[in-house]
């Protein structure tokens, strides 16, 4: 009997069905005085309900695909840019004759300065128009310093290419100018050496005769 | 023996309880509609959510903080929930979500050490019935967390077991066990054998 009463009480405690348990009813009455009596909710006018947020996990596969595509496009773009950087380097040397012209003038003045020191016999030969492109050579050298390693490799490829071994007209000019400058320097040096030798021989001969004289 | 019978009852829930649970299980779908409406800017629908869930939040708070504080905290929690409503992923889980906010807020309240004010304020009320109610509430608060919350929702807020299960997100079996064990502990503390 007691057991069945307990079961009835359990049902009432669970869902308020069945025979009420007097103890629970008493507690309900007492504690019911503390029950929530909700005031109307005062929502401030400035308060806005949040918008549904962007949930990253929902878009993960799409984001991964998009990121891969972007990476491929960026990689291809970078590769193309590096490829293009090689070709303008060659084009620049071919399409800048004005720079070499300017350098010719400067080279000419240098030649005149040097020629003042050379004996008259040599002058006529040296007064040929030589065009050593100092500035041009310096400029291309400076450009090479700023080139990336890829560009350097491309240059090395270019030298290996048998087609490019035939020099372009500008490059031929440069080479000739360089050769002329070298020859000029050699001539000046040999002239100076000859002069010095002659002077030295002149003094030495006198001394020898003098010495011979003394000995004799 | 008594506990074994209660467990058997849990496993073989009678048809009436099942029907009640089924009836209540439609509730979340209705809530999801309300929440969607609120997110789309219909603030009036939030008032309906408030009236549906205020007892739950109040009960959770009452099991932890003084009654005088609970009233204000309920309002604060609902306003906070409105601000953060976009963070709710499962629109059918508004009850468990706001219940968790309420528990966290109660913990914050205790961190600010208002506990000394709590007892005196609750026992201050002049009415003898309310004083007795406050005393019993204090005894319930001394029970373990799981029992006190379920008992307050059942005895103070007048919610049924299935309602508590639906709104808190607990399984009906857990709620039933908590109610049964909590009631047993409360009976022992109140000395119900000798009467109130």
Short mmCIF file of C-alpha atoms in Angstrom, two decimals:
data_model
loop_
_atom_site.label_atom_id
_atom_site.label_comp_id
_atom_site.label_asym_id
_atom_site.label_seq_id
_atom_site.Cartn_x
_atom_site.Cartn_y
_atom_site.Cartn_z
CA UNK A 1 0.00 0.00 0.00
CA UNK A 2 2.79 2.32 0.99
CA UNK A 3 4.65 1.43 -2.21
CA UNK A 4 1.67 2.34 -4.41
CA UNK A 5 1.31 5.67 -2.57
CA UNK A 6 4.95 6.42 -3.36
CA UNK A 7 4.36 5.72 -7.06
CA UNK A 8 1.37 8.02 -7.10
CA UNK A 9 3.47 10.74 -5.47
CA UNK A 10 6.19 10.27 -8.09
CA UNK A 11 3.72 10.79 -10.92
CA UNK A 12 2.51 13.96 -9.34
CA UNK A 13 6.06 15.19 -8.84
CA UNK A 14 6.85 14.35 -12.46
CA UNK A 15 3.94 15.82 -14.38
CA UNK A 16 1.29 16.80 -11.84
CA UNK A 17 -0.89 13.87 -12.85
CA UNK A 18 -2.38 11.19 -10.68
CA UNK A 19 -3.16 11.50 -7.04
CA UNK A 20 -1.53 14.60 -5.54
CA UNK A 21 1.12 14.16 -2.85
CA UNK A 22 0.07 16.41 0.08
CA UNK A 23 3.69 17.19 1.02
CA UNK A 24 4.52 18.31 -2.49
CA UNK A 25 1.30 20.29 -2.71
CA UNK A 26 2.19 22.08 0.51
CA UNK A 27 5.64 22.92 -0.84
CA UNK A 28 4.12 24.12 -4.10
CA UNK A 29 1.78 26.46 -2.25
CA UNK A 30 4.53 27.86 -0.08
CA UNK A 31 7.16 28.25 -2.77
CA UNK A 32 4.61 29.44 -5.34
CA UNK A 33 4.71 32.82 -3.62
CA UNK A 34 8.21 33.25 -4.97
CA UNK A 35 7.13 32.45 -8.53
CA UNK A 36 8.29 34.59 -11.41
CA UNK A 37 5.95 37.48 -12.12
CA UNK A 38 7.61 38.84 -15.20
CA UNK A 39 7.54 42.56 -15.76
CA UNK A 40 7.11 43.61 -19.37
CA UNK A 41 10.49 43.53 -21.06
CA UNK A 42 11.71 47.04 -21.80
CA UNK A 43 13.84 46.84 -24.90
CA UNK A 44 15.87 50.02 -25.48
CA UNK A 45 15.21 51.59 -28.88
CA UNK A 46 18.92 51.55 -29.69
CA UNK A 47 19.19 47.81 -29.09
CA UNK A 48 19.00 45.89 -32.33
CA UNK A 49 18.84 42.12 -32.52
CA UNK A 50 22.00 40.68 -34.02
CA UNK A 51 22.03 39.52 -37.61
CA UNK A 52 22.81 35.90 -38.44
CA UNK A 53 26.56 35.67 -38.41
CA UNK A 54 28.86 34.33 -41.06
CA UNK A 55 29.78 30.82 -39.99
CA UNK A 56 33.16 29.97 -41.44
CA UNK A 57 32.73 26.22 -41.14
CA UNK A 58 29.75 26.32 -43.53
CA UNK A 59 31.93 27.71 -46.32
CA UNK A 60 35.15 25.81 -45.67
CA UNK A 61 35.17 23.64 -48.84
CA UNK A 62 34.27 26.58 -51.07
CA UNK A 63 36.88 28.74 -49.40
CA UNK A 64 39.51 26.07 -49.90
CA UNK A 65 38.72 25.82 -53.62
CA UNK A 66 38.71 29.61 -54.02
CA UNK A 67 42.02 29.91 -52.17
CA UNK A 68 43.60 27.26 -54.41
CA UNK A 69 42.43 29.07 -57.55
CA UNK A 70 43.74 32.38 -56.27
CA UNK A 71 47.10 30.82 -55.46
CA UNK A 72 47.36 29.28 -58.92
CA UNK A 73 46.50 32.58 -60.60
CA UNK A 74 49.00 34.45 -58.44
CA UNK A 75 51.71 31.89 -59.17
CA UNK A 76 51.06 32.06 -62.90
CA UNK A 77 51.09 35.85 -62.81
CA UNK A 78 54.36 35.94 -60.94
CA UNK A 79 55.93 33.45 -63.33
CA UNK A 80 54.80 35.46 -66.37
CA UNK A 81 56.15 38.65 -64.82
CA UNK A 82 59.53 37.04 -64.25
CA UNK A 83 59.53 35.75 -67.80
CA UNK A 84 58.77 39.19 -69.18
CA UNK A 85 61.47 40.81 -67.10
CA UNK A 86 64.10 38.91 -69.09
CA UNK A 87 63.01 40.04 -72.54
CA UNK A 88 62.96 43.84 -71.92
CA UNK A 89 66.60 43.62 -70.75
CA UNK A 90 67.65 42.50 -74.23
CA UNK A 91 65.33 44.94 -75.93
CA UNK A 92 66.76 47.86 -73.97
CA UNK A 93 70.28 47.28 -75.19
CA UNK A 94 69.00 47.10 -78.73
CA UNK A 95 66.84 50.21 -78.63
CA UNK A 96 69.13 52.69 -76.91
CA UNK A 97 71.53 54.06 -79.44
CA UNK A 98 71.29 57.60 -78.02
CA UNK A 99 73.02 56.56 -74.84
CA UNK A 100 76.01 55.29 -76.74
CA UNK A 101 76.09 58.50 -78.77
CA UNK A 102 76.39 60.54 -75.65
CA UNK A 103 79.10 58.32 -74.35
CA UNK A 104 80.97 58.72 -77.63
CA UNK A 105 81.31 62.42 -76.96
CA UNK A 106 82.64 61.85 -73.51
CA UNK A 107 85.01 59.22 -74.80
CA UNK A 108 86.28 61.60 -77.41
CA UNK A 109 87.25 64.16 -74.81
CA UNK A 110 89.04 61.49 -72.85
CA UNK A 111 90.97 60.49 -75.93
CA UNK A 112 92.07 64.08 -76.51
CA UNK A 113 93.37 64.37 -72.97
CA UNK A 114 95.38 61.21 -73.30
CA UNK A 115 96.67 62.12 -76.70
CA UNK A 116 98.31 65.29 -75.33
CA UNK A 117 100.77 63.15 -73.49
CA UNK A 118 101.64 61.00 -76.52
CA UNK A 119 104.52 62.01 -78.87
CA UNK A 120 103.60 63.70 -82.16
CA UNK A 121 104.47 60.64 -84.23
CA UNK A 122 101.81 58.68 -82.51
CA UNK A 123 99.22 61.51 -82.53
CA UNK A 124 98.14 61.10 -86.13
CA UNK A 125 97.38 57.47 -85.64
CA UNK A 126 95.59 58.11 -82.41
CA UNK A 127 93.33 60.83 -83.77
CA UNK A 128 91.12 58.30 -85.42
CA UNK A 129 87.55 58.60 -84.15
CA UNK A 130 87.30 56.04 -81.38
CA UNK A 131 84.10 55.57 -79.51
CA UNK A 132 84.61 53.84 -76.20
CA UNK A 133 81.09 53.77 -74.60
CA UNK A 134 82.16 54.17 -70.99
CA UNK A 135 78.80 55.30 -69.72
CA UNK A 136 76.93 52.71 -71.68
CA UNK A 137 79.04 49.92 -70.32
CA UNK A 138 78.66 51.21 -66.79
CA UNK A 139 74.92 51.45 -67.22
CA UNK A 140 74.43 47.91 -68.39
CA UNK A 141 76.67 46.70 -65.61
CA UNK A 142 74.55 48.57 -63.05
CA UNK A 143 71.39 47.01 -64.47
CA UNK A 144 72.85 43.57 -64.13
CA UNK A 145 73.50 44.13 -60.45
CA UNK A 146 69.78 44.71 -59.88
CA UNK A 147 68.66 41.69 -61.83
CA UNK A 148 67.41 38.60 -60.03
CA UNK A 149 69.13 35.27 -60.23
CA UNK A 150 66.57 34.15 -62.80
CA UNK A 151 67.60 36.98 -65.03
CA UNK A 152 71.24 36.02 -64.64
CA UNK A 153 70.44 32.50 -65.67
CA UNK A 154 68.64 33.79 -68.71
CA UNK A 155 71.77 35.74 -69.65
CA UNK A 156 73.85 32.64 -69.35
CA UNK A 157 71.40 30.85 -71.61
CA UNK A 158 71.67 33.66 -74.09
CA UNK A 159 75.44 33.32 -74.31
CA UNK A 160 75.09 29.61 -74.91
CA UNK A 161 72.71 30.19 -77.74
CA UNK A 162 74.71 30.02 -81.01
CA UNK A 163 72.34 32.48 -82.68
CA UNK A 164 73.14 35.26 -80.24
CA UNK A 165 76.89 34.86 -80.76
CA UNK A 166 76.50 37.00 -83.87
CA UNK A 167 76.74 40.45 -82.42
CA UNK A 168 74.17 43.10 -83.03
CA UNK A 169 75.34 46.33 -84.69
CA UNK A 170 75.34 48.21 -81.40
CA UNK A 171 77.20 45.46 -79.61
CA UNK A 172 79.67 45.36 -82.50
CA UNK A 173 80.20 49.07 -82.12
CA UNK A 174 80.76 48.63 -78.43
CA UNK A 175 83.24 45.88 -79.04
CA UNK A 176 85.12 47.92 -81.61
CA UNK A 177 85.18 50.91 -79.30
CA UNK A 178 86.49 48.74 -76.49
CA UNK A 179 89.15 47.31 -78.74
CA UNK A 180 90.17 50.78 -79.91
CA UNK A 181 90.34 52.00 -76.35
CA UNK A 182 92.49 49.08 -75.35
CA UNK A 183 94.78 49.60 -78.30
CA UNK A 184 95.05 53.28 -77.47
CA UNK A 185 95.95 52.50 -73.89
CA UNK A 186 98.56 50.01 -75.05
CA UNK A 187 100.03 52.50 -77.49
CA UNK A 188 100.19 55.22 -74.88
CA UNK A 189 101.81 52.84 -72.47
CA UNK A 190 104.35 51.60 -75.04
CA UNK A 191 105.11 55.18 -76.10
CA UNK A 192 105.74 56.15 -72.51
CA UNK A 193 107.90 53.09 -72.01
CA UNK A 194 109.92 53.89 -75.13
CA UNK A 195 110.40 57.43 -73.99
CA UNK A 196 111.51 56.36 -70.57
CA UNK A 197 113.83 53.76 -72.09
CA UNK A 198 115.42 56.28 -74.39
CA UNK A 199 116.01 58.66 -71.51
CA UNK A 200 117.44 55.92 -69.39
CA UNK A 201 119.66 54.68 -72.18
CA UNK A 202 120.93 58.20 -72.80
CA UNK A 203 122.08 58.72 -69.22
CA UNK A 204 123.47 55.23 -68.87
CA UNK A 205 125.56 55.59 -72.04
CA UNK A 206 127.13 58.79 -70.75
CA UNK A 207 127.94 57.19 -67.50
CA UNK A 208 129.48 54.20 -69.16
CA UNK A 209 131.70 56.29 -71.35
CA UNK A 210 132.60 58.37 -68.35
CA UNK A 211 133.40 55.28 -66.37
CA UNK A 212 135.34 53.81 -69.21
CA UNK A 213 137.15 57.00 -69.42
CA UNK A 214 138.01 56.84 -65.79
CA UNK A 215 139.08 53.27 -65.96
CA UNK A 216 140.96 53.82 -69.13
CA UNK B 1 14.24 -0.66 -3.36
CA UNK B 2 12.34 2.55 -3.75
CA UNK B 3 15.05 3.91 -6.04
CA UNK B 4 14.99 0.77 -8.16
CA UNK B 5 11.26 1.17 -8.67
CA UNK B 6 11.77 4.79 -9.66
CA UNK B 7 14.40 3.78 -12.19
CA UNK B 8 12.05 1.15 -13.61
CA UNK B 9 9.45 3.87 -13.94
CA UNK B 10 11.94 5.96 -15.84
CA UNK B 11 12.61 3.19 -18.30
CA UNK B 12 8.96 2.26 -18.74
CA UNK B 13 7.49 5.73 -18.88
CA UNK B 14 3.75 5.59 -18.97
CA UNK B 15 1.77 6.71 -22.00
CA UNK B 16 0.53 9.86 -20.38
CA UNK B 17 4.05 11.20 -19.85
CA UNK B 18 5.06 10.32 -23.38
CA UNK B 19 2.07 12.23 -24.73
CA UNK B 20 2.98 15.23 -22.62
CA UNK B 21 6.56 15.15 -23.91
CA UNK B 22 5.37 14.81 -27.50
CA UNK B 23 3.09 17.79 -27.02
CA UNK B 24 5.97 19.84 -25.65
CA UNK B 25 8.35 18.72 -28.36
CA UNK B 26 6.45 20.93 -30.83
CA UNK B 27 7.51 23.94 -28.78
CA UNK B 28 11.02 24.40 -30.18
CA UNK B 29 9.71 24.55 -33.73
CA UNK B 30 7.43 27.38 -32.66
CA UNK B 31 10.35 29.10 -30.94
CA UNK B 32 12.47 28.85 -34.06
CA UNK B 33 9.77 30.75 -35.95
CA UNK B 34 9.74 33.42 -33.25
CA UNK B 35 13.51 33.73 -33.25
CA UNK B 36 13.63 34.02 -37.03
CA UNK B 37 11.06 36.79 -36.84
CA UNK B 38 13.11 38.59 -34.19
CA UNK B 39 16.25 38.30 -36.29
CA UNK B 40 14.35 39.81 -39.20
CA UNK B 41 13.55 42.82 -37.03
CA UNK B 42 10.20 41.97 -35.43
CA UNK B 43 10.95 42.93 -31.84
CA UNK B 44 7.44 42.18 -30.60
CA UNK B 45 8.08 38.48 -31.08
CA UNK B 46 10.88 38.72 -28.54
CA UNK B 47 8.25 39.67 -25.98
CA UNK B 48 6.56 36.33 -26.62
CA UNK B 49 9.85 34.52 -26.19
CA UNK B 50 10.37 36.42 -22.98
CA UNK B 51 7.03 35.38 -21.54
CA UNK B 52 7.72 31.77 -22.53
CA UNK B 53 11.21 31.59 -21.02
CA UNK B 54 11.18 34.09 -18.17
CA UNK B 55 10.08 31.36 -15.65
CA UNK B 56 12.98 29.15 -16.71
CA UNK B 57 15.54 31.94 -16.35
CA UNK B 58 13.97 33.10 -13.10
CA UNK B 59 14.05 29.56 -11.69
CA UNK B 60 17.69 29.04 -12.65
CA UNK B 61 18.61 32.35 -11.04
CA UNK B 62 16.50 31.76 -7.94
CA UNK B 63 18.38 28.53 -7.31
CA UNK B 64 21.60 30.57 -7.15
CA UNK B 65 21.07 34.25 -6.34
CA UNK B 66 18.83 36.25 -3.95
CA UNK B 67 15.26 36.76 -5.05
CA UNK B 68 15.57 40.53 -5.11
CA UNK B 69 18.45 40.26 -7.57
CA UNK B 70 16.78 37.62 -9.70
CA UNK B 71 14.09 39.97 -10.99
CA UNK B 72 16.58 42.48 -12.39
CA UNK B 73 18.91 39.80 -13.66
CA UNK B 74 16.10 38.23 -15.70
CA UNK B 75 15.66 41.48 -17.61
CA UNK B 76 19.40 41.90 -18.10
CA UNK B 77 19.78 38.36 -19.38
CA UNK B 78 17.00 38.72 -21.92
CA UNK B 79 18.43 41.98 -23.21
CA UNK B 80 21.86 40.42 -23.43
CA UNK B 81 20.38 37.44 -25.26
CA UNK B 82 18.69 39.77 -27.75
CA UNK B 83 22.02 41.39 -28.51
CA UNK B 84 23.67 38.01 -29.02
CA UNK B 85 20.78 36.28 -30.72
CA UNK B 86 22.74 36.03 -33.97
CA UNK B 87 25.24 33.75 -32.24
CA UNK B 88 22.57 31.13 -31.60
CA UNK B 89 23.25 28.40 -34.15
CA UNK B 90 20.40 26.01 -33.44
CA UNK B 91 17.22 28.05 -33.33
CA UNK B 92 15.47 25.15 -31.59
CA UNK B 93 17.88 25.37 -28.67
CA UNK B 94 16.94 28.79 -27.35
CA UNK B 95 16.01 27.37 -23.91
CA UNK B 96 19.31 25.60 -23.20
CA UNK B 97 21.17 28.61 -24.60
CA UNK B 98 19.49 31.23 -22.44
CA UNK B 99 19.65 28.82 -19.48
CA UNK B 100 23.42 28.72 -19.87
CA UNK B 101 23.57 32.51 -20.04
CA UNK B 102 21.58 32.64 -16.80
CA UNK B 103 23.92 30.19 -15.05
CA UNK B 104 26.96 32.17 -16.17
CA UNK B 105 25.39 35.41 -15.02
CA UNK B 106 24.68 33.85 -11.61
CA UNK B 107 28.33 32.82 -11.35
CA UNK B 108 29.39 36.36 -12.23
CA UNK B 109 27.10 37.63 -9.51
CA UNK B 110 28.83 35.46 -6.91
CA UNK B 111 32.25 36.51 -8.14
CA UNK B 112 31.30 40.04 -7.18
CA UNK B 113 30.67 38.67 -3.65
CA UNK B 114 27.15 39.78 -2.97
CA UNK B 115 26.56 36.61 -1.02
CA UNK B 116 26.40 38.29 2.40
CA UNK B 117 23.46 40.45 1.31
CA UNK B 118 21.63 37.45 -0.11
CA UNK B 119 20.38 35.63 3.02
CA UNK B 120 19.40 38.69 5.00
CA UNK B 121 17.42 40.19 2.13
CA UNK B 122 15.58 36.98 1.42
CA UNK B 123 14.56 36.53 5.03
CA UNK B 124 13.63 40.16 5.53
CA UNK B 125 10.12 39.96 4.10
CA UNK B 126 7.48 40.61 6.72
CA UNK B 127 4.90 38.01 5.56
CA UNK B 128 5.18 34.74 7.51
CA UNK B 129 4.41 32.62 4.46
CA UNK B 130 7.07 34.36 2.40
CA UNK B 131 9.55 34.03 5.23
CA UNK B 132 8.87 30.31 5.42
CA UNK B 133 9.16 30.07 1.64
CA UNK B 134 12.49 31.88 1.76
CA UNK B 135 13.72 29.46 4.41
CA UNK B 136 12.75 26.45 2.30
CA UNK B 137 14.36 28.04 -0.71
CA UNK B 138 17.55 28.39 1.29
CA UNK B 139 17.42 24.68 2.07
CA UNK B 140 16.89 23.88 -1.60
CA UNK B 141 19.88 26.07 -2.47
CA UNK B 142 22.01 23.99 -0.16
CA UNK B 143 21.34 20.90 -2.31
CA UNK B 144 23.64 19.88 -5.17
CA UNK B 145 23.37 22.00 -8.34
CA UNK B 146 21.48 19.49 -10.48
CA UNK B 147 18.80 18.89 -7.85
CA UNK B 148 18.22 22.44 -6.69
CA UNK B 149 17.67 23.83 -10.17
CA UNK B 150 15.19 21.11 -11.10
CA UNK B 151 13.35 21.40 -7.78
CA UNK B 152 13.04 25.18 -8.03
CA UNK B 153 11.66 24.89 -11.55
CA UNK B 154 9.19 22.27 -10.39
CA UNK B 155 8.11 23.62 -7.00
CA UNK B 156 8.55 27.37 -7.41
CA UNK B 157 7.87 27.95 -11.09
CA UNK B 158 5.28 25.15 -11.30
CA UNK B 159 6.79 23.56 -14.40
CA UNK B 160 6.21 19.85 -15.03
CA UNK B 161 9.04 17.37 -15.54
CA UNK B 162 8.59 17.19 -19.34
CA UNK B 163 8.53 20.99 -19.55
CA UNK B 164 11.76 21.23 -17.58
CA UNK B 165 13.31 18.65 -19.90
CA UNK B 166 12.25 20.45 -23.06
CA UNK B 167 13.31 23.91 -21.93
CA UNK B 168 16.59 23.04 -20.28
CA UNK B 169 17.66 20.57 -22.95
CA UNK B 170 18.10 17.78 -20.41
CA UNK B 171 16.73 14.32 -21.11
CA UNK B 172 13.41 13.51 -19.40
CA UNK B 173 15.13 10.63 -17.62
CA UNK B 174 17.72 12.96 -16.10
CA UNK B 175 15.06 15.40 -14.99
CA UNK B 176 13.05 12.60 -13.42
CA UNK B 177 16.06 11.29 -11.53
CA UNK B 178 17.01 14.78 -10.38
CA UNK B 179 13.47 15.47 -9.20
CA UNK B 180 13.21 12.20 -7.37
CA UNK B 181 16.61 12.37 -5.66
CA UNK B 182 16.35 16.07 -4.94
CA UNK B 183 12.91 15.61 -3.38
CA UNK B 184 14.22 12.77 -1.25
CA UNK B 185 17.06 14.98 0.05
CA UNK B 186 14.66 17.87 0.65
CA UNK B 187 12.24 15.66 2.55
CA UNK B 188 15.13 14.55 4.73
CA UNK B 189 16.26 18.10 5.41
CA UNK B 190 12.78 19.39 6.11
CA UNK B 191 11.94 16.41 8.35
CA UNK B 192 8.69 15.71 6.57
CA UNK B 193 8.10 12.65 8.71
CA UNK B 194 7.26 15.03 11.55
CA UNK B 195 5.35 17.45 9.38
CA UNK B 196 6.15 21.02 8.35
#
